[in-house]
Short mmCIF file of C-alpha atoms in Angstrom, two decimals:
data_model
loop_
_atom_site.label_atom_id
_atom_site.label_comp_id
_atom_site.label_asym_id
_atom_site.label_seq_id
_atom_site.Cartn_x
_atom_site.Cartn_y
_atom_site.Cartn_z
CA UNK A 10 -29.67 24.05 47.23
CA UNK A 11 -30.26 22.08 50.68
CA UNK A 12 -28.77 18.52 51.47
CA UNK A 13 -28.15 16.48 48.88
CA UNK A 14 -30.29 13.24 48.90
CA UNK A 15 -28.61 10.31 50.52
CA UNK A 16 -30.40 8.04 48.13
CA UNK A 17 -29.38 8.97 44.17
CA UNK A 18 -28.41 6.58 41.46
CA UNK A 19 -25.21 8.29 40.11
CA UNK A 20 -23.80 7.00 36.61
CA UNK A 21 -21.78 7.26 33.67
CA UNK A 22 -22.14 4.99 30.39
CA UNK A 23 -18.52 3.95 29.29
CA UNK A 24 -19.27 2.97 25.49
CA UNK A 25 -16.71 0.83 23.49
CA UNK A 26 -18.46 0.80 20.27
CA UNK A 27 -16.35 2.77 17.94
CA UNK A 28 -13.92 2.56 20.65
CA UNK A 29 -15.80 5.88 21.87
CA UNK A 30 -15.10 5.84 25.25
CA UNK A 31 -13.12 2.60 26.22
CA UNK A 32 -10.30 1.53 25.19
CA UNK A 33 -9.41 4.21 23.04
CA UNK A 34 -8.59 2.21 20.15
CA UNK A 35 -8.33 -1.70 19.14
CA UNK A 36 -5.76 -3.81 20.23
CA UNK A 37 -4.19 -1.97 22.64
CA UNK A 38 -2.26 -4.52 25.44
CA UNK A 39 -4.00 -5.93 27.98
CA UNK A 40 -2.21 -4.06 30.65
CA UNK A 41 -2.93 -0.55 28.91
CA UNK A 42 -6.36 -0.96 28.32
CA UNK A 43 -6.70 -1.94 32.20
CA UNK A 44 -5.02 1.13 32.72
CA UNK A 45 -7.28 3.20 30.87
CA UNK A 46 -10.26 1.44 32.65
CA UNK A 47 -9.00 2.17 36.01
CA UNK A 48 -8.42 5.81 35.69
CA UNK A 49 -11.99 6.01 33.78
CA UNK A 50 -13.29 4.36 36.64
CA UNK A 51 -10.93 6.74 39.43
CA UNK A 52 -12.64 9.57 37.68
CA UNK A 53 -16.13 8.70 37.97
CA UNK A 54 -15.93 7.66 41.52
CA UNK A 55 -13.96 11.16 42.44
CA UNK A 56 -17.25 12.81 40.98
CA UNK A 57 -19.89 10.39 42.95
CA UNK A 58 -20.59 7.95 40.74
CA UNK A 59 -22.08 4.99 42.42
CA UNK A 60 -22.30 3.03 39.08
CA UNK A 61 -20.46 2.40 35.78
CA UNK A 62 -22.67 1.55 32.54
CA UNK A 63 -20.08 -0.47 30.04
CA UNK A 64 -20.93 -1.43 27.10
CA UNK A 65 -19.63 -5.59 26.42
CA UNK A 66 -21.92 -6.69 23.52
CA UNK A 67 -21.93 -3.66 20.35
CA UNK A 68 -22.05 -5.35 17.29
CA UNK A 69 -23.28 -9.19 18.38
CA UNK A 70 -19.40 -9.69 19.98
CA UNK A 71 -17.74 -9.91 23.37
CA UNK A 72 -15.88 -8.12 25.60
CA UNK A 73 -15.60 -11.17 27.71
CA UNK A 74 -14.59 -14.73 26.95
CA UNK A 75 -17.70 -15.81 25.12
CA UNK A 76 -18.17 -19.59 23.67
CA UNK A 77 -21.22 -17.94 21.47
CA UNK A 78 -19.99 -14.73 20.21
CA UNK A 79 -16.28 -13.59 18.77
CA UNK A 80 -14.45 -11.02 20.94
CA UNK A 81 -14.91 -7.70 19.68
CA UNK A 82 -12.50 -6.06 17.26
CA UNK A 83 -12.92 -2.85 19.52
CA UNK A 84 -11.37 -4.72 22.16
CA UNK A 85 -8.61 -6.63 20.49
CA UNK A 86 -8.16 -4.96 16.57
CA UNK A 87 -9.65 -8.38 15.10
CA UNK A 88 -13.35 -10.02 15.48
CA UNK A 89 -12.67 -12.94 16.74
CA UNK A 90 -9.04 -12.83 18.51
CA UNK A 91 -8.66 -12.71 22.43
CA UNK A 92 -6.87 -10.09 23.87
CA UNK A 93 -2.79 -10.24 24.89
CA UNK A 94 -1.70 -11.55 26.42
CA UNK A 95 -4.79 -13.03 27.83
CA UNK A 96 -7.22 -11.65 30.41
CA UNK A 97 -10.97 -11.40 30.56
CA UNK A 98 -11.98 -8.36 30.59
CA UNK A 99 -15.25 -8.31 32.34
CA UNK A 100 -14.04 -9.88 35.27
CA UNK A 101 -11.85 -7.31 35.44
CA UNK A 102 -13.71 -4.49 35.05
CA UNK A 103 -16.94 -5.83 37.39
CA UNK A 104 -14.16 -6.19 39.94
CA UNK A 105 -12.33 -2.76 40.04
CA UNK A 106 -16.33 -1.35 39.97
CA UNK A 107 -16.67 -3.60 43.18
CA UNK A 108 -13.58 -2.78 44.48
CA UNK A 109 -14.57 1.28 44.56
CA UNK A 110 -18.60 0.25 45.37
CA UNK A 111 -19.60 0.69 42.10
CA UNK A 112 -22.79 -0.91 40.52
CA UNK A 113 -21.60 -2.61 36.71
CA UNK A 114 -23.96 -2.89 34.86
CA UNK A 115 -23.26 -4.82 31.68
CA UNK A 116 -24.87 -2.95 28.33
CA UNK A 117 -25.95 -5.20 25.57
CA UNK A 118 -27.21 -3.58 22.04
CA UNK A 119 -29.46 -6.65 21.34
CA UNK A 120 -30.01 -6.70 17.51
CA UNK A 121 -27.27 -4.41 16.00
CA UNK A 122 -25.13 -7.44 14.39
CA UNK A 123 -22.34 -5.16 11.74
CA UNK A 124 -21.75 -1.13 12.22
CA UNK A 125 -21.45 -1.49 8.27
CA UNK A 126 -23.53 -3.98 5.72
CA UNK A 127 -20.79 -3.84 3.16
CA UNK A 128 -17.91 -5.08 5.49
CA UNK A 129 -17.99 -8.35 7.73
CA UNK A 130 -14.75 -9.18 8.96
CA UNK A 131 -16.11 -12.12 11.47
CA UNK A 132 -14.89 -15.64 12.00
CA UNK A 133 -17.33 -18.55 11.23
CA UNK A 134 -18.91 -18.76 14.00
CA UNK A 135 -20.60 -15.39 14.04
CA UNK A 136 -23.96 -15.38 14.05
CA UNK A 137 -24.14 -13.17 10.58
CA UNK A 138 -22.32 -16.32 9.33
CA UNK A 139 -24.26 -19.03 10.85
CA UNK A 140 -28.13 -17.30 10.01
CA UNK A 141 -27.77 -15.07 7.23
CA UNK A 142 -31.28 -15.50 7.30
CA UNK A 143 -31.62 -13.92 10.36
CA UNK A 144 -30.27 -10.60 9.32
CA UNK A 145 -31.80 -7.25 7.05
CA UNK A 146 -29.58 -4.73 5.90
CA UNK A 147 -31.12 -1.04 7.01
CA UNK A 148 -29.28 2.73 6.79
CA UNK A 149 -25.65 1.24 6.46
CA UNK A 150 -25.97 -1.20 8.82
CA UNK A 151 -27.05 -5.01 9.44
CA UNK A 152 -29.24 -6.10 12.43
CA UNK A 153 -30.76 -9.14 13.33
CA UNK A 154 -34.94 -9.37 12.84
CA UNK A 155 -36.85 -8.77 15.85
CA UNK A 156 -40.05 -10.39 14.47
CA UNK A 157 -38.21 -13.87 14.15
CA UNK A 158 -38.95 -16.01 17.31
CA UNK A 159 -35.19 -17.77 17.29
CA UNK A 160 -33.63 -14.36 17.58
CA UNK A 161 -35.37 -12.97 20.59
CA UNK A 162 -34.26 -16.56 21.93
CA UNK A 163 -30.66 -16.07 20.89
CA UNK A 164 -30.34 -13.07 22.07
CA UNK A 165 -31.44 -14.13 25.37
CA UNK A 166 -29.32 -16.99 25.49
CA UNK A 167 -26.59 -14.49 25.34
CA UNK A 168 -27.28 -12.11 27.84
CA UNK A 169 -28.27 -14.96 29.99
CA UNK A 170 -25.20 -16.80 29.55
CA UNK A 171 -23.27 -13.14 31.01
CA UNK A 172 -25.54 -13.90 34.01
CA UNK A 173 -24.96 -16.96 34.84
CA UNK A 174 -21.05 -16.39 34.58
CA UNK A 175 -20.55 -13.18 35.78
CA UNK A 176 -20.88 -11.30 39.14
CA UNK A 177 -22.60 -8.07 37.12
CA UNK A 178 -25.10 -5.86 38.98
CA UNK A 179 -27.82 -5.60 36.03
CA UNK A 180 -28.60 -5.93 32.46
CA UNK A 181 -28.77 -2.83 30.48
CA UNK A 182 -30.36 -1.96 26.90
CA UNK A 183 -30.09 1.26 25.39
CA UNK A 184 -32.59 2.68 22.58
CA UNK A 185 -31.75 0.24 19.77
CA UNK A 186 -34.90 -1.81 19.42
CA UNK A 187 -35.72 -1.35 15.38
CA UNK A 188 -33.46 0.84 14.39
CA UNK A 189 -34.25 4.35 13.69
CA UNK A 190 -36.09 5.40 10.54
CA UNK A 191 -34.60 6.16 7.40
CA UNK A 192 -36.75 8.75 5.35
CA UNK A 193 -38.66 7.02 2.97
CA UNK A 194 -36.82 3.47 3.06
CA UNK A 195 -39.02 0.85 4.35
CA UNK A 196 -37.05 -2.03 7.15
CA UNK A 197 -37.18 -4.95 4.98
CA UNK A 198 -39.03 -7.23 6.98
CA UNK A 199 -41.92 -8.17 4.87
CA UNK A 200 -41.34 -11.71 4.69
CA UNK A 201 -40.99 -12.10 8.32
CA UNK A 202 -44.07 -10.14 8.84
CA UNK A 203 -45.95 -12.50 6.35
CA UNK A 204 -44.74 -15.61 7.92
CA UNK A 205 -45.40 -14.36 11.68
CA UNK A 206 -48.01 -11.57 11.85
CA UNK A 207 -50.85 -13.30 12.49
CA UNK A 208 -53.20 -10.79 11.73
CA UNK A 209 -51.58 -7.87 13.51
CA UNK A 210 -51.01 -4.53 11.99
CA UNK A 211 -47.47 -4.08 11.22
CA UNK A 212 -46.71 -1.97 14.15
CA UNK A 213 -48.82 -4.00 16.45
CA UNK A 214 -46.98 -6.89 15.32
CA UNK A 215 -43.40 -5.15 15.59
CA UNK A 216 -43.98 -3.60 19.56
CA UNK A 217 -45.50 -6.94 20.03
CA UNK A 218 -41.93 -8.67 19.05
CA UNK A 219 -39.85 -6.32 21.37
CA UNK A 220 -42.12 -6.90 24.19
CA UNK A 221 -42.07 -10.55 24.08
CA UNK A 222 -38.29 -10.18 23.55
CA UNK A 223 -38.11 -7.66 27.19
CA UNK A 224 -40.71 -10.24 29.54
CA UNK A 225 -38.71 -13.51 27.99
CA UNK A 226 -35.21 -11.80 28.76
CA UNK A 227 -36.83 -10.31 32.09
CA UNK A 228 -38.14 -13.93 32.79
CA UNK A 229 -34.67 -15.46 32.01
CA UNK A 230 -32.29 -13.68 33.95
CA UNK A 231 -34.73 -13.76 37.38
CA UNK A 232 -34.55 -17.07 37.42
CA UNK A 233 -30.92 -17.30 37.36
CA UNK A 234 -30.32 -14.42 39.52
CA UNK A 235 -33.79 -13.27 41.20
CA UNK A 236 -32.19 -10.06 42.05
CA UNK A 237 -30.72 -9.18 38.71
CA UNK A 238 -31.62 -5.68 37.54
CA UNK A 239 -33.06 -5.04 34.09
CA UNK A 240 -32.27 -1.35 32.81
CA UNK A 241 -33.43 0.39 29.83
CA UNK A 242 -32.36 3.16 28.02
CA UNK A 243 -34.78 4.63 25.50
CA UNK A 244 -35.04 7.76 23.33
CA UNK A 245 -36.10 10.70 25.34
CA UNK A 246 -39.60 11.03 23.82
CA UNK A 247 -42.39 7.45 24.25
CA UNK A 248 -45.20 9.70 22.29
CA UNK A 249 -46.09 12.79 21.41
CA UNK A 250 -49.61 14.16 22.27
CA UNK A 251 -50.51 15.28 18.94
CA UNK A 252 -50.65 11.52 18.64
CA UNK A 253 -51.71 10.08 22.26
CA UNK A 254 -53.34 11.96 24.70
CA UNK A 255 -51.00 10.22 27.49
CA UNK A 256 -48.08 11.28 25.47
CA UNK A 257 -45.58 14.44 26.25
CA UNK A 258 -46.30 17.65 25.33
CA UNK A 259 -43.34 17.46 22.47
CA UNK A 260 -42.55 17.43 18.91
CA UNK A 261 -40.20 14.56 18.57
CA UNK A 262 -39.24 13.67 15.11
CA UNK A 263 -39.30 10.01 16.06
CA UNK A 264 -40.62 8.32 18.93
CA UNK A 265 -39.76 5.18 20.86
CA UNK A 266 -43.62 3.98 19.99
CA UNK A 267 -44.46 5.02 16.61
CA UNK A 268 -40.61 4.07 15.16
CA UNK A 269 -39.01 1.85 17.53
CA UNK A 270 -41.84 0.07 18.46
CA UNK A 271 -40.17 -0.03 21.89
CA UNK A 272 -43.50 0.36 24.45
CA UNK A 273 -41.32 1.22 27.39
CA UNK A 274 -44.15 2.53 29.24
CA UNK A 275 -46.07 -1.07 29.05
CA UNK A 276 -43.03 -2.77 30.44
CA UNK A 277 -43.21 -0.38 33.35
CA UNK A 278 -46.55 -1.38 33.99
CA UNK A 279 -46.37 -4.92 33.66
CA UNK A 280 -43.22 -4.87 36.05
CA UNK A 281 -40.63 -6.64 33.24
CA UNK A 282 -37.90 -4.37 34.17
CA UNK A 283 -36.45 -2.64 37.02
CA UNK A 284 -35.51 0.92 35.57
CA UNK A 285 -36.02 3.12 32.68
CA UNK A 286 -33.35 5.93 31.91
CA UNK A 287 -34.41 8.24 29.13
CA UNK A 288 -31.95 9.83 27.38
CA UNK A 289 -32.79 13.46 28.01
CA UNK A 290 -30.21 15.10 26.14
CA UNK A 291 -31.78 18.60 25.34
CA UNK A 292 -31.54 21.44 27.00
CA UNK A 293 -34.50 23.48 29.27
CA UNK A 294 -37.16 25.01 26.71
CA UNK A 295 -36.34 22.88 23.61
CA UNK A 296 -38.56 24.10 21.04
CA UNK A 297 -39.63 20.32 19.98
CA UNK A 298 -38.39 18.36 23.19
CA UNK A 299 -37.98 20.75 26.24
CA UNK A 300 -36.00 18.83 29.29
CA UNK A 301 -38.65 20.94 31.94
CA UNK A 302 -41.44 18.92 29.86
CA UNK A 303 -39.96 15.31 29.81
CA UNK A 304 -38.29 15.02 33.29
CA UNK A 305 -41.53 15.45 34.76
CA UNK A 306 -43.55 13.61 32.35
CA UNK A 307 -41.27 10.52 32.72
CA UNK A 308 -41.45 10.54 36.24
CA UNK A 309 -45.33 10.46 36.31
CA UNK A 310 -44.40 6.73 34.63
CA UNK A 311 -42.47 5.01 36.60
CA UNK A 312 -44.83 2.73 38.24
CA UNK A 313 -43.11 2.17 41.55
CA UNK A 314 -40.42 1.34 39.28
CA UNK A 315 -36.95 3.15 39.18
CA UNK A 316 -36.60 5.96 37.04
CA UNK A 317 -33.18 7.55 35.99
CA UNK A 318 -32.69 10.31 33.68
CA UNK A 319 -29.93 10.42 30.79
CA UNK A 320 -28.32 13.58 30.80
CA UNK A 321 -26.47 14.80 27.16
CA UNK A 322 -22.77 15.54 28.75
CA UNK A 323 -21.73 15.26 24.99
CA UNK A 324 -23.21 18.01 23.72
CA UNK A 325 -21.08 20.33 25.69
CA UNK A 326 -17.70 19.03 24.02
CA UNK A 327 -17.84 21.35 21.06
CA UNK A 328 -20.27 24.04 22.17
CA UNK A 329 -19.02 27.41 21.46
CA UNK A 330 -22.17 29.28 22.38
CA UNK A 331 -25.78 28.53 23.28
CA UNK A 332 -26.89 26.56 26.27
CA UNK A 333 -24.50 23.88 26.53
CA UNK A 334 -21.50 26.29 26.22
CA UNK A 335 -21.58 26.71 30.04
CA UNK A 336 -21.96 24.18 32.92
CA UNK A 337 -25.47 26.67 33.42
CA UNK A 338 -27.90 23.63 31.96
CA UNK A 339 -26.66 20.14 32.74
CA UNK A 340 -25.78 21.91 36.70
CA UNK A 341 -29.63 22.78 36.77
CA UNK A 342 -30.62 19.84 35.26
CA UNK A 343 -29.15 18.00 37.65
CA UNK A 344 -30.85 20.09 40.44
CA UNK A 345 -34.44 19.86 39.09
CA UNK A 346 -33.44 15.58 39.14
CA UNK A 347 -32.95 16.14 42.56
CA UNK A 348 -35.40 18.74 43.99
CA UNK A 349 -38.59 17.66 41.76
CA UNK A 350 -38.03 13.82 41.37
CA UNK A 351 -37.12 11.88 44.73
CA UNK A 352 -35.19 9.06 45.14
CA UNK A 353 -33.95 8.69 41.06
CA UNK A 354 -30.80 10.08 40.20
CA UNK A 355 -28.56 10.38 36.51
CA UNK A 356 -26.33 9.04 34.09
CA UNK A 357 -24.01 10.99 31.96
CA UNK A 358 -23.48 10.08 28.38
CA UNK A 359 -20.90 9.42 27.91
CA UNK A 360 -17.62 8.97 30.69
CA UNK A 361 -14.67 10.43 28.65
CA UNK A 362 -16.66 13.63 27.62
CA UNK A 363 -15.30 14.97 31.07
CA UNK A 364 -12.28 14.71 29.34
CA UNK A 365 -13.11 16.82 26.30
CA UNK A 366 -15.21 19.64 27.69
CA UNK A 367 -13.94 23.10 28.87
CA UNK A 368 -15.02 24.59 31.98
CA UNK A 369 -15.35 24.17 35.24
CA UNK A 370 -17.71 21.25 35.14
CA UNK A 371 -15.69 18.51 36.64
CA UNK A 372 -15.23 20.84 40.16
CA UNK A 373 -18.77 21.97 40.07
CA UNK A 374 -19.67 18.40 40.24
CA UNK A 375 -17.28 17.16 42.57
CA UNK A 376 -17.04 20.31 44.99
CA UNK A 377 -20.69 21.36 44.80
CA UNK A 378 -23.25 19.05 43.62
CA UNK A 379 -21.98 15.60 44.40
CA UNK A 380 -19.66 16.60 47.03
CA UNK A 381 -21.56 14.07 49.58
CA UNK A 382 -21.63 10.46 48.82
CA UNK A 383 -25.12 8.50 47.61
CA UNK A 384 -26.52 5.28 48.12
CA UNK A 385 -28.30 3.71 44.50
CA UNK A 386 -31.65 3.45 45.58
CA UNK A 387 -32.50 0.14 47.15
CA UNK A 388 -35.47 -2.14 44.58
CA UNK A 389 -37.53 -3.20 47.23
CA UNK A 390 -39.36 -5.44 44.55
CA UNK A 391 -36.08 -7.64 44.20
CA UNK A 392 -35.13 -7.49 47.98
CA UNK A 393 -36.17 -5.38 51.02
CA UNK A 394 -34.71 -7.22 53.41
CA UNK A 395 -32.04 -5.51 55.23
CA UNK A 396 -29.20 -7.32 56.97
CA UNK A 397 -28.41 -6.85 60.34
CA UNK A 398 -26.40 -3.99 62.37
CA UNK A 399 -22.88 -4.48 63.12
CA UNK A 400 -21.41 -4.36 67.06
CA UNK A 401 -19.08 -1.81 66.95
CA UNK A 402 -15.85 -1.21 68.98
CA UNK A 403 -13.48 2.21 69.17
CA UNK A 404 -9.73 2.66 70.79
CA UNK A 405 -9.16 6.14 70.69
CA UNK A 406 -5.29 7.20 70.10
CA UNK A 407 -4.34 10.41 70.86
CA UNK A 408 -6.03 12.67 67.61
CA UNK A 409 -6.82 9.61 66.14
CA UNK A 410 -9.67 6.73 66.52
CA UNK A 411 -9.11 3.23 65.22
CA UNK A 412 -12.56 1.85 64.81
CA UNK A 413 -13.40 -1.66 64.11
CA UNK A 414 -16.88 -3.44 64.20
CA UNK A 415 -18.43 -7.58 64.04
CA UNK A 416 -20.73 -8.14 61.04
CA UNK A 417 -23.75 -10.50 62.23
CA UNK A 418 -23.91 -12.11 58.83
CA UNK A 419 -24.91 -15.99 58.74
CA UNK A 420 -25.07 -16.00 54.90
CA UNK A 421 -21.96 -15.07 54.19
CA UNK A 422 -23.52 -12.42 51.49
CA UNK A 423 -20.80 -9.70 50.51
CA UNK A 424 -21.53 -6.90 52.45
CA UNK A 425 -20.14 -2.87 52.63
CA UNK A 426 -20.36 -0.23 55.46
CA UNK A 427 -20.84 3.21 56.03
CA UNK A 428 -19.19 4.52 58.49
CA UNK A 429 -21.07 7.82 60.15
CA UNK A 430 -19.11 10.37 62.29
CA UNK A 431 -21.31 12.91 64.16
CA UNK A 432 -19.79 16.27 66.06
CA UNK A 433 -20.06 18.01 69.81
CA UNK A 434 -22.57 15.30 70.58
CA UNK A 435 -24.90 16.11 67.65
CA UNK A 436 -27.77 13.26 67.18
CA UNK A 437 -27.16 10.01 64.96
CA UNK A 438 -29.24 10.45 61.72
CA UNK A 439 -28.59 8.29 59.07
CA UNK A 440 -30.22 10.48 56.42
CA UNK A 441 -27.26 12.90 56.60
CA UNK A 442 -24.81 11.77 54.07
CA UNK A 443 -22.76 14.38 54.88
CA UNK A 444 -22.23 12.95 58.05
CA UNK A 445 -20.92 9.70 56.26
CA UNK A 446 -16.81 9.24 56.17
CA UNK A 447 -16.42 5.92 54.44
CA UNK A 448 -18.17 3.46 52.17
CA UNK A 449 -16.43 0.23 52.57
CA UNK A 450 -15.74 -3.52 52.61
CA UNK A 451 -13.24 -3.83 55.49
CA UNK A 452 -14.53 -4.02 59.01
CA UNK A 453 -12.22 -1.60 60.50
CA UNK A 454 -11.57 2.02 59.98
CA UNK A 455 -8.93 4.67 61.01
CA UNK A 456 -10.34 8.44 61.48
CA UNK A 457 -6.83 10.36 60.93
CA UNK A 458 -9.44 13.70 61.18
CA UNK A 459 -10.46 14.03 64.55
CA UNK A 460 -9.12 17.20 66.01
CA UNK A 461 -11.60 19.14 63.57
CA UNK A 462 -14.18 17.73 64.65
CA UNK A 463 -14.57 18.48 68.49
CA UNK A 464 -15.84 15.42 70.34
CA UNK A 465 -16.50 12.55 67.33
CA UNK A 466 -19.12 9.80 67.80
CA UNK A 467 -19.69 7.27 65.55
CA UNK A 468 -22.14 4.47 63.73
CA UNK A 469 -21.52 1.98 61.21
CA UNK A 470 -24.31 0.46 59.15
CA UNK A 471 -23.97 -2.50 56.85
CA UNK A 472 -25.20 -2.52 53.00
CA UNK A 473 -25.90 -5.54 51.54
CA UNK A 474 -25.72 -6.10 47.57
CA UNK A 475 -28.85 -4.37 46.96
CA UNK A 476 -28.27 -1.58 49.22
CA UNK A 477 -30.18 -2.14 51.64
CA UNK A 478 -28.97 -0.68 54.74
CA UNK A 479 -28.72 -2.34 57.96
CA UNK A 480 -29.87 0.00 61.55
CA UNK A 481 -26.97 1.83 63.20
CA UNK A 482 -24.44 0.11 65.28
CA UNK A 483 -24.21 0.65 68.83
CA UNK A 484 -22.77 4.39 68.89
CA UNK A 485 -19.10 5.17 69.82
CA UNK A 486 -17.36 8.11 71.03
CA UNK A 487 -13.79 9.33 70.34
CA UNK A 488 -12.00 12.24 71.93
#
């Protein structure tokens, strides 16, 4: 298959609604579900990941100390209680992603408020309590209105607020804009639309209210953090042609368009956020949504934006035959990512499916396709601005070299390093991540491997939060 790219966002979502991923049920102690997030977390990096997708916000709650929403009943057993004894669990978790070089990125599900209309076990001071008005009942569940102008501001306000307080990589949103169509019930907005629509048609007026809801969030967290990444995660299919000649060649039952007035291809275009990750979860030759049409078609919209691509690991827990019985299609989905659609990479959905599926999946990943490391891709929108190359030093002992290297940073901005180890006086080139030994925060390193290697030179580079990489030290030789 030739190198692997250097560059390649690598992910895994890690969803806690339902408890479906993390922790594996409510109220588990504090030092158990920490446990559980760390090996989640050892896993993922053992099979490349370079970024962790966690869901803190499911149902209009907190997995984090929150003075606007309860903690979630996932987290703890009860809406509303903190976990014991205490701890807050995003600091925790956007640290042990740090600690292994991880991106966090925090997923919010911005208008889902109760996973079922007939039960609300939340304090007072949830927001189903405080605006009853704000909410419409829909297919079994309650979710706040999109179309009414103090939600998209609430809902802002909290995300914002995890900004502001938190040392998270980016914001993430997954597909749930309006929720998904229910055969012939009708989303009982009406009165909203009456009150705001302004002479819209309803689905004018409905994209229209997500939109203003993406460039207001957009807006708000950039001017906290002006290199805060937006991320969104819609349903595999924006159009179909039969209905838009720009649309994919597909059948999709629903679309992110026509039912949840999501136009993720406008906020490409107008630059309001920083990557879109469909969630391509069917297999090559799909009858109504083929993954050989979409990857392709997505990519032709990113718009010098990032684009990622959602692969279905979940549909290979219970397969007994067809194409997700085997490793066969997510392996060669993962190499047409790679050889048709540079620089992007993939997420899998969902983390402890790796867990659950038979097969040799986990070693083809780790052995064969992600057996080099990978750099997320840097947004040179947000930051292009490299920092500078470290001096390097080298005392070789015996089949060992203790390396150790000056970081020329005057901001004082976290930094990593890669540490490159070339053989038998083979050239320095950075673009060979197979080349790379370390990614880390310490300024020294010990190479314990040297005697395979015939005569070892090395570089170090420096990475700065947004991965951009510094030029190569000053090069070193060993034995």
């Amino acid at each position: 298959m030739g190198q692997s790219p250097k560059r390649e966002f690598r992910g895994a979502w890690i969803a806690s609604v339902a408890n479906i991923d993390w922790p594996s049920k409510p109220g588990l102690p504090a030092a158990e579900q920490q446990q559980q997030f760390i090996q989640l977390l050892d896993k993922l990096k053992a099979l490349g990941c370079n970024a962790v997708i966690v869901q803190i916000r499911p149902v209009c709650d907190a997995f984090y100390n929150s003075k606007i929403e309860p903690w979630s009943h996932y987290l703890t057993g009860r809406q509303g209680e903190a976990p014991t004894p205490y701890y807050d669990p995003l600091v925790f978790m956007v640290d042990e992603a740090h600690k292994r070089n991880m991106e966090f990125h925090a997923w919010f599900n911005p208008y889902r408020a109760l996973m079922d209309s007939k039960v609300n076990n939340n304090p007072p001071s949830h927001i189903t309590r405080r605006h009853p008005e704000w909410t419409i009942s829909y297919g079994g569940k309650t979710y706040l209105d999109p179309g009414i102008p103090e939600v998209r501001e609430y809902v802002t306000s909290v995300i914002s607020d995890v900004v502001k307080r938190y040392d998270i990589d980016a914001v993430h949103l997954d597909d749930y804009f309006y929720p998904y169509r229910v055969p012939g019930k009708p989303f009982g907005d009406a009165k909203t639309y009456a009150r705001f629509g302004n002479g819209k048609s309803l689905d004018d007026w409905r994209r229209d209210n997500v939109s203003l809801f993406i460039a207001m969030l957009n807006n708000s967290i950039k001017q906290i953090k002006p290199t805060m990444k937006l991320g969104i995660s819609p349903f595999g299919v924006w159009r179909n042609k039969s209905k838009d000649p720009d649309g994919s060649e597909t059948h999709g039952g629903q679309t992110n368009y026509d039912d949840l007035y999501a136009d993720v291809v406008l906020w490409m275009q107008k630059g309001w956020i920083d990557y879109l990750m469909p969630q391509l979860y069917w297999e090559h030759n799909h009858h109504a949504a083929s993954f050989n049409t979409l990857m392709p078609w997505w990519y032709g919209h990113c718009y010098k934006r990032h684009m990622y691509y959602g692969l279905g690991l979940y549909r290979m827990t219970n397969a007994r035959k067809g194409p997700w019985a085997s490793a066969h299609e997510l392996l060669w989905q993962m190499r047409d990512i790679r050889e048709q659609c540079p620089n992007t990479g993939y997420c899998f959905y969902s983390a402890t499916c790796f867990d659950k599926v038979r097969g040799p999946i986990k070693d083809s990943i780790q052995y064969g396709i992600a057996k080099y490391p990978a750099l997320v891709p840097p947004m040179v929108w947000l930051d292009s601005v490299a920092p500078a190359a470290p001096k390097l030093s080298i005392v070789p002992k015996g089949k060992e070299a203790e390396l150790s290297w000056q970081e020329l940073n005057p901001s004082k901005e976290p930094l990593r390093y890669v540490v490159y180890r070339f053989n038998n006086n083979e050239p320095v080139n950075l673009d060979r991540n197979d080349r790379i030994i370390s990614i880390q925060q310490s300024t020294e390193f010990k190479d314990t491997d040297t005697r395979h290697h015939g005569h070892c030179t090395y570089v170090v580079t420096a990475l700065d939060r947004m991965w951009n990489e510094s030029k190569a030290s000053n090069v070193v030789t060993g034995n």
